[in-house]
Coordinates of C-alpha atoms in Angstrom, one line a residue:
X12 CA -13.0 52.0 33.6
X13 CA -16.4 51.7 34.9
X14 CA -17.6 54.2 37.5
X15 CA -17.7 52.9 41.2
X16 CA -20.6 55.0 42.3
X17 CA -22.9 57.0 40.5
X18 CA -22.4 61.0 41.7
X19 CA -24.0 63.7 39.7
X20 CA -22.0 66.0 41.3
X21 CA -18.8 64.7 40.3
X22 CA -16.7 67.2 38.6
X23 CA -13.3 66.7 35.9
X24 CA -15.6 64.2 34.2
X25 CA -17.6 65.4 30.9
X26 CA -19.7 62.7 30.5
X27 CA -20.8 62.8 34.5
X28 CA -21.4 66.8 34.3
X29 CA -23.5 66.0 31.5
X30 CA -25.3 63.4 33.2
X31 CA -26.1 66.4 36.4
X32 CA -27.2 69.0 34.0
X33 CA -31.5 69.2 35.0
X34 CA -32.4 68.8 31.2
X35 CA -31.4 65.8 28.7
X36 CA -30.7 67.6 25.0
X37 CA -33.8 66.7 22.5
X38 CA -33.0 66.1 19.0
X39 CA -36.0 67.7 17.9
X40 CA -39.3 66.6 16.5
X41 CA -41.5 66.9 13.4
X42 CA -45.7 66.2 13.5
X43 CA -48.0 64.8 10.7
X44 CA -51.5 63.4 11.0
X45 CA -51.6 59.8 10.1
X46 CA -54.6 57.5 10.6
X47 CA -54.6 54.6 13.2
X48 CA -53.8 52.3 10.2
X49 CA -50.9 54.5 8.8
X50 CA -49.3 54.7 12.7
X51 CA -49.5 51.0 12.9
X52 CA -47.6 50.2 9.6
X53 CA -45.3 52.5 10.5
X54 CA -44.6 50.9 13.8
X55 CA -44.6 47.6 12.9
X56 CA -41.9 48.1 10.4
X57 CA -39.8 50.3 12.9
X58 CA -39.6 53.5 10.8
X59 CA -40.4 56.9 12.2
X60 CA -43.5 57.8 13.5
X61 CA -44.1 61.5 13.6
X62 CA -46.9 63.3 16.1
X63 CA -48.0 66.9 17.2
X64 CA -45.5 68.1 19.8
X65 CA -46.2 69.7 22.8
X66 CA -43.1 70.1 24.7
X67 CA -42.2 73.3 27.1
X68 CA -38.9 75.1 25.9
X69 CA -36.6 74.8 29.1
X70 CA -33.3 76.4 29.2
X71 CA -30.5 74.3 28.8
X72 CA -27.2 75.0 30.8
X73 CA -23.5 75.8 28.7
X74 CA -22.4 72.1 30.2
X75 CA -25.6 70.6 28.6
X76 CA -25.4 72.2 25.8
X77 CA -20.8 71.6 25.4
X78 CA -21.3 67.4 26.5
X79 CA -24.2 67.6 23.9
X80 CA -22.1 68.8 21.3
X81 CA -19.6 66.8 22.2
X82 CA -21.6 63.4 21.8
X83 CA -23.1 64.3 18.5
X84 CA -19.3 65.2 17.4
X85 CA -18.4 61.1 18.8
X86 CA -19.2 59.7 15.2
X87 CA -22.0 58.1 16.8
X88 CA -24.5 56.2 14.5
X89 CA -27.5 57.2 16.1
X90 CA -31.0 56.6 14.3
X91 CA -34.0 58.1 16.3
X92 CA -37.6 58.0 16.3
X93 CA -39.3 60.4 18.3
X94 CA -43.0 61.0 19.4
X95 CA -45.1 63.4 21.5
X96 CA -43.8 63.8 25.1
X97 CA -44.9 66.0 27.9
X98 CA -42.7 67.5 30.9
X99 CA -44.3 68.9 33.9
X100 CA -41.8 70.7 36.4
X101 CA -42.1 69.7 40.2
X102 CA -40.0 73.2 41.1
X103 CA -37.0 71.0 42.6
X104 CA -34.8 71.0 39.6
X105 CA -37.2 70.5 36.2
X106 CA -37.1 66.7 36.8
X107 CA -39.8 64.8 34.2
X108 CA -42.6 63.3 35.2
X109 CA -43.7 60.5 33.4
X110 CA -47.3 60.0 33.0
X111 CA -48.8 57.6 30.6
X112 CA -48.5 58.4 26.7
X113 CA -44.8 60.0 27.7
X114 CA -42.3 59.2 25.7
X115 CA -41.0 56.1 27.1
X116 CA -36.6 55.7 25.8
X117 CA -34.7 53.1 24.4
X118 CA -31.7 52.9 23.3
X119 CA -29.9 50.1 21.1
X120 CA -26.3 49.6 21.1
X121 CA -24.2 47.3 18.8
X122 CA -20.5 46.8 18.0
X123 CA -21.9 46.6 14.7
X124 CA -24.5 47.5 12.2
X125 CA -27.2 47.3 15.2
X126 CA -28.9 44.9 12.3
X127 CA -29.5 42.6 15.4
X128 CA -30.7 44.7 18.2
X129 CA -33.0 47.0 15.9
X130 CA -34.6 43.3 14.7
X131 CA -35.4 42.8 18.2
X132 CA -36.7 45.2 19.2
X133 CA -39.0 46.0 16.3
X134 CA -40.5 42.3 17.1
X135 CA -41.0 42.5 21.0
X136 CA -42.9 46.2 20.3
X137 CA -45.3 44.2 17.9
X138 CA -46.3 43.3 21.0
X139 CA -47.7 46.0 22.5
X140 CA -48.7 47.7 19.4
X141 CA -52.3 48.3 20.7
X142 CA -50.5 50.4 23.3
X143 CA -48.1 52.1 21.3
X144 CA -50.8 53.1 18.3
X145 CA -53.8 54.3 21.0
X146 CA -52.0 56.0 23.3
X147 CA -49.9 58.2 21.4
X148 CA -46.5 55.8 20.4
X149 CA -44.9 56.6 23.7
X150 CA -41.3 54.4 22.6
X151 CA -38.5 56.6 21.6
X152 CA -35.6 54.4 20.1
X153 CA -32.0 55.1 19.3
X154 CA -29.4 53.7 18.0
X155 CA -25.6 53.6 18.8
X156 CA -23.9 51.6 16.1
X157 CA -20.3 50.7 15.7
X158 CA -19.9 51.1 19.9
X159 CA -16.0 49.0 19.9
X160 CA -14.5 51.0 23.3
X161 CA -15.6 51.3 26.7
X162 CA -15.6 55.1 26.8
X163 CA -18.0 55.6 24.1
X164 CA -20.1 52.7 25.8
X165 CA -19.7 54.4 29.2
X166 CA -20.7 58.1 27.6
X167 CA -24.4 56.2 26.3
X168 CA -25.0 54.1 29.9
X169 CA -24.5 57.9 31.3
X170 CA -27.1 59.2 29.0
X171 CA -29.4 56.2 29.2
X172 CA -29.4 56.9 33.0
X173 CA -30.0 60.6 32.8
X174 CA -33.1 59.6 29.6
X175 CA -33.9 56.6 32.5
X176 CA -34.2 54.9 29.7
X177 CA -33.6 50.9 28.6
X178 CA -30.5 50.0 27.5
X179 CA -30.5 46.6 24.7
X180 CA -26.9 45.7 23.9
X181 CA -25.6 43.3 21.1
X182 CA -21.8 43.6 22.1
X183 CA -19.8 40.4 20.7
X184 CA -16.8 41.2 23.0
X185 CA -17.3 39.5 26.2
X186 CA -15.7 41.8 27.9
X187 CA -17.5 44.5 26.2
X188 CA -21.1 42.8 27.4
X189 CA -19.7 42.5 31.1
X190 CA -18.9 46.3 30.9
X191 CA -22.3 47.3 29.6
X192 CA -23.8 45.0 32.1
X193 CA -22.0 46.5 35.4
X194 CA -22.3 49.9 34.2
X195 CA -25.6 49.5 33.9
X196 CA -26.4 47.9 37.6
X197 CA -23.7 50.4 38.4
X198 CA -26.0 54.0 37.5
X199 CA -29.4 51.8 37.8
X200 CA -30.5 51.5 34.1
X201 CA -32.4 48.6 33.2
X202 CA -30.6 46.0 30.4
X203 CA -31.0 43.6 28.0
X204 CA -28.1 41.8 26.4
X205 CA -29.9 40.1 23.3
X206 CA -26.8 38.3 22.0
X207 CA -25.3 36.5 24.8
X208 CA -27.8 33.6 25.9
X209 CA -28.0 32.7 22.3
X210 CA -24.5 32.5 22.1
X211 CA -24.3 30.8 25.2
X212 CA -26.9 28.0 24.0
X213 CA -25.3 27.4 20.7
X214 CA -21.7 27.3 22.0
X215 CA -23.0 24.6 24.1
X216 CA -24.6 22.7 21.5
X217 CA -21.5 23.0 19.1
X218 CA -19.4 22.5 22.0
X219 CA -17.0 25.4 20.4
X220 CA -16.3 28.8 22.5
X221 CA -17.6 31.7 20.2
X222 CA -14.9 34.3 18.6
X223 CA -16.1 36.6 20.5
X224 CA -15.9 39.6 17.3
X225 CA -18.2 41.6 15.8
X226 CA -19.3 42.0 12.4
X227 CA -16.6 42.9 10.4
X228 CA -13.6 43.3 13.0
X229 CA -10.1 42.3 11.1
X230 CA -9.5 38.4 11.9
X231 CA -12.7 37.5 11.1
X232 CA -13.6 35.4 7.7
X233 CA -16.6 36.1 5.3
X234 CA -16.1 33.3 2.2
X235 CA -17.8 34.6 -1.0
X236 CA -20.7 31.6 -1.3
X237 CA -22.7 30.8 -3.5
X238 CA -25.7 32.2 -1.9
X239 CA -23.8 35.4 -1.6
X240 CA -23.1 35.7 -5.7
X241 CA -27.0 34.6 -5.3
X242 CA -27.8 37.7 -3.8
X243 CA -26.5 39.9 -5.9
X244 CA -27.4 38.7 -8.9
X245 CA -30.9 38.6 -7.6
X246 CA -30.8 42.0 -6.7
X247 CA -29.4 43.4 -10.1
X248 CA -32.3 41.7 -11.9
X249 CA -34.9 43.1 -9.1
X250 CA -33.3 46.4 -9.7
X251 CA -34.0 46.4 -13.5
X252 CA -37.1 44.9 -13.7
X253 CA -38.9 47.7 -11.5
X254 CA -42.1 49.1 -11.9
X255 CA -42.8 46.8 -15.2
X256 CA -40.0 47.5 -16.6
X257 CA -37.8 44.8 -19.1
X258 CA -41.4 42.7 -19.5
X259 CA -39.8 39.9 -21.9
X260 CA -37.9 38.8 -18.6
X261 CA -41.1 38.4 -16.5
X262 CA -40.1 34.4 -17.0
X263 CA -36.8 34.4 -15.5
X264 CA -38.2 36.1 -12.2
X265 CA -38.6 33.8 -9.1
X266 CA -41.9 35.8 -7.9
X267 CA -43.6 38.2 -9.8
X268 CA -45.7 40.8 -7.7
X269 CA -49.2 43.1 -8.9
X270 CA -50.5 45.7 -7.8
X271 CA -51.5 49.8 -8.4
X272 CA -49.0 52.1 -7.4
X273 CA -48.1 53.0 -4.0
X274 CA -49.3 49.5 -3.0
X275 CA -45.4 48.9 -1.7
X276 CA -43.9 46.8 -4.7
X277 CA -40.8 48.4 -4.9
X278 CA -39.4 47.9 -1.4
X279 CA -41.2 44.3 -0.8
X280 CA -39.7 43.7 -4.1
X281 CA -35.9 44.6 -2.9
X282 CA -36.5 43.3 0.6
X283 CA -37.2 39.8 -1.2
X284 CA -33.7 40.7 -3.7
X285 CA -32.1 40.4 -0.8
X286 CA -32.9 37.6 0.7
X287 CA -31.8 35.7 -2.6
X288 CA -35.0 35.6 -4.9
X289 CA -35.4 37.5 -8.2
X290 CA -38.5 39.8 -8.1
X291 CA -40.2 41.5 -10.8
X292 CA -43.0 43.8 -10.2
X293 CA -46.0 45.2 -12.2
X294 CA -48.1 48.1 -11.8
X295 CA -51.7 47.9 -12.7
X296 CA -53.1 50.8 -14.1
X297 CA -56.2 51.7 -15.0
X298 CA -56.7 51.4 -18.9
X299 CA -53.0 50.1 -19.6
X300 CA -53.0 46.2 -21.0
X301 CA -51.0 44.6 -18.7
X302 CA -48.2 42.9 -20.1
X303 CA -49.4 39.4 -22.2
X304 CA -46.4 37.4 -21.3
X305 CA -47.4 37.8 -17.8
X306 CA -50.1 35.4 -18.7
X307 CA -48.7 33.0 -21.8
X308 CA -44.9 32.9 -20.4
X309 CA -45.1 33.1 -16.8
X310 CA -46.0 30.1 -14.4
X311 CA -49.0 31.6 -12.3
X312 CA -47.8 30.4 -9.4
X313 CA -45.0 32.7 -9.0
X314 CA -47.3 35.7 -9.3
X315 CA -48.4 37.1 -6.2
X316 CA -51.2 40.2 -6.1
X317 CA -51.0 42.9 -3.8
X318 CA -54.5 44.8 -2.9
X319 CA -54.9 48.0 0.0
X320 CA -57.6 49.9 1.3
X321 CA -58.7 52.9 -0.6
X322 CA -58.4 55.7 1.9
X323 CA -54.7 54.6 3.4
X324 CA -53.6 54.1 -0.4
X325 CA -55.0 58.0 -1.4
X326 CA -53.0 59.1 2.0
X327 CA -49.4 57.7 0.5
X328 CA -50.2 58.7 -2.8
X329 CA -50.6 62.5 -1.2
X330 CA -47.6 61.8 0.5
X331 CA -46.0 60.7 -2.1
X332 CA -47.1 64.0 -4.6
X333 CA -45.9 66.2 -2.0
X334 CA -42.7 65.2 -1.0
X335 CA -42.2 65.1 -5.4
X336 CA -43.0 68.7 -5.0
X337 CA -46.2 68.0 -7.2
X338 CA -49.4 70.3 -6.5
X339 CA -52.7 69.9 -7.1
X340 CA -53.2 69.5 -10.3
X341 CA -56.9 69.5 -12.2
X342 CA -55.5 67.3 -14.6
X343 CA -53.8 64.8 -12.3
X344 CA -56.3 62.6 -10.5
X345 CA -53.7 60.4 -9.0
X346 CA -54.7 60.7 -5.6
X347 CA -58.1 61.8 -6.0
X348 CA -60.4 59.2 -4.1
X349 CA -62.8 58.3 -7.2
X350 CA -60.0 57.8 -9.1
X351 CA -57.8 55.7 -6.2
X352 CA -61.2 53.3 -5.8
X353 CA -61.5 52.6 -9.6
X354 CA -57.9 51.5 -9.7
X355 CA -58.5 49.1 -6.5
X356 CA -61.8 47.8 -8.1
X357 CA -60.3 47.6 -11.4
X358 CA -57.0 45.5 -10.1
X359 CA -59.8 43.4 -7.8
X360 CA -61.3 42.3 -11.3
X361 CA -57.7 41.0 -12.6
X362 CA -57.2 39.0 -9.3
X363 CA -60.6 37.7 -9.4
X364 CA -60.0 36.7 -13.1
X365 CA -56.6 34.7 -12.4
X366 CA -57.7 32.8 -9.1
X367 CA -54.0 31.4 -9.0
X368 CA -52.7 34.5 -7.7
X369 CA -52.9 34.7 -3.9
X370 CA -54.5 38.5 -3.0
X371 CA -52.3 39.8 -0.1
X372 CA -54.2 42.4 2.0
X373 CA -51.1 45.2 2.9
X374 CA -53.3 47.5 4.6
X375 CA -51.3 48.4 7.5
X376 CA -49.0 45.6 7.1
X377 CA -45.3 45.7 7.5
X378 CA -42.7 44.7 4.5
X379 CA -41.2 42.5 6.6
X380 CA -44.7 40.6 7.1
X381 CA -45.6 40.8 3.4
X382 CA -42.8 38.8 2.3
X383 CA -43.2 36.2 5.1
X384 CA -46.4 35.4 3.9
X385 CA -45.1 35.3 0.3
X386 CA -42.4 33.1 0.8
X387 CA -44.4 30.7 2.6
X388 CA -47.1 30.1 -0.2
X389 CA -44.1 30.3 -2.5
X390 CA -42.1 27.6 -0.8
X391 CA -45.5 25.8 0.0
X392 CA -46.5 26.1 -3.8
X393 CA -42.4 24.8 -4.8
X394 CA -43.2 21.8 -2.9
X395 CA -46.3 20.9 -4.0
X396 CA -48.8 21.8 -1.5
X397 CA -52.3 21.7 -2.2
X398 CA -53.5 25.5 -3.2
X399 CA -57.3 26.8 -3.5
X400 CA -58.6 27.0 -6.9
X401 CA -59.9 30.3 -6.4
X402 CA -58.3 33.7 -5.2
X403 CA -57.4 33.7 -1.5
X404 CA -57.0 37.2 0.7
X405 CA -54.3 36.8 3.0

């Protein structure tokens, strides 16, 4: 049942005593220095972008901290991503002031995997990356996955109120969507229901009412196609022929990728597995032959090289070392810098020598992006389209 009237001061309700306590419960926050090309990859392919807090400890009242409790105890789904913010009290109650660069909220909510609503939301911030990277990521996303019952949905409007932050639903259930869209008029929290006008235009081009059920609600029918045994398959082979591995079934591959380590084969490989299309990869390495029936058995169309700025490619590879445990080491130059240029320099000669191979710059760029661009020359290049004779950066 959806609240008549917002009224902080409303007692007997848990999620409305919550929703008058002065201070919202933080998750907590981690920092780490990342360069302006590190931030934007990171945003543009939605993952978590950590920065130096500097947040006041308030005191937080026993309701906070019981309704707190009692959400995270809700078998909620909640993935967040949280940035600096900064809290200045007014001495009538610690309300926040927002002031630009302060951690602006939104919060996703799906009767399913959230698949949908994460997607677009990740696309409409491209938008505004300039904003987000120079001034500090001030977007704050969470997601509620799973959502199937009005109370749960109620508890996260509450809380999106109390955050003032945006509310982007992907609710099947029309019923569902109509709550979520009074209850958010209802407590003033501004809404976006992704779903519904494109179900709306499609049902009218079909001329068929939608089902109205979300992913993977009893009643609902998933054949096993052909794509889908597709899939699979493609993502077994991807699987086993990672990081060079299995080199006498380089032929069989749909797209082969190259590149030094670090330069993101792996998950653009998988990403591409998923989507139906069997991926081998290749590292290059510095004074290791790369394998010869990447040149006699393989058709060079299907190979695509992958090339990254020196100074965000020694940054992962520290990253990388250090969450392995590894320590500097005199006799590992892996992420030393002379050593990181030599390996781009020496893969720049191998793409200049096989001009067939489209160079993809990844610098900054999101997986997501990576294999667009891939798939296009590859589908371009299936169908015949002219290609340049000589390497192309893209």
């Amino acid at each position: 049942m959806i609240p008549s009237e917002p009224n902080p001061t409303t007692t007997g309700n848990p999620a409305t005593q919550w929703l008058a306590g002065p201070n919202p419960g933080k998750l907590g926050s981690s920092s780490a220095q990342l360069n302006r090309w590190s931030r934007a990859r990171v945003i543009r392919s939605g993952r978590k972008l950590d920065r130096p807090a500097q947040r006041k400890q308030e005191q937080h009242t026993e309701v906070d901290d019981q309704q707190l409790h009692r959400l995270e105890g809700t078998n909620l789904s909640i993935s967040s991503s949280y940035c600096s913010s900064s809290s200045s009290e007014d001495g009538t109650g610690g309300e926040t002031e927002e002031t630009p660069g302060t951690g602006k909220e939104i919060f996703l909510v799906s009767d399913g995997s959230g698949r949908t609503a994460e997607h677009s939301v990740n696309a409409a911030l491209g938008q505004f990356e300039h904003f987000l990277v120079d001034r500090g990521c001030p977007v704050n996303t969470r997601l509620f996955s799973g959502i199937n019952d009005v109370d749960r949905l109620m508890e996260i409007i509450i809380q999106a109120a109390k955050e003032h932050a945006i509310l982007i639903y992907t609710l099947a259930d029309e019923k569902m969507a109509n709550s979520a869209r009074q209850a958010c008029k209802t407590w003033g929290v501004q809404s976006t229901d992704v779903l519904r006008p494109i179900t709306k235009a499609i049902a009218s081009h079909l001329g068929v009412s939608p089902s109205g059920l979300p992913r993977g609600a009893p009643g609902r029918k998933f054949p096993l196609t052909e794509n889908y045994f597709k899939r699979i398959d493609a993502i077994e082979f991807t699987i086993k022929q990672d990081d060079g591995a299995l080199p006498e079934n380089l032929p069989k591959a749909d797209i082969v990728v190259a590149g030094v380590s670090r330069s993101g084969k792996t998950p653009l490989s998988i990403y591409l597995a998923q989507k139906g299309y069997k991926v081998a990869n290749v590292p290059i390495v510095k004074g290791v032959e790369l394998p010869k029936s990447l040149f006699l058995e393989v058709d060079q169309n299907k190979v695509f090289a992958l090339t990254i700025n020196p100074v965000m490619l020694q940054t992962i590879r520290r990253e990388r070392a250090k969450s392995l445990g590894y320590v500097r080491d005199e006799k590992s130059n892996y992420a030393e810098m002379m050593h990181v240029r030599e390996e781009v320099d020496y893969a720049s000669k191998i793409f200049a020598k096989n001009p067939t191979w489209p160079v993809i710059e990844v610098t900054g760029i999101a997986i997501e992006e990576i294999a667009a661009i891939i798939l296009r020359l590859y589908q371009d290049r299936k169908h015949g389209c002219s290609m340049p004779t000589i390497s192309k950066l893209y």
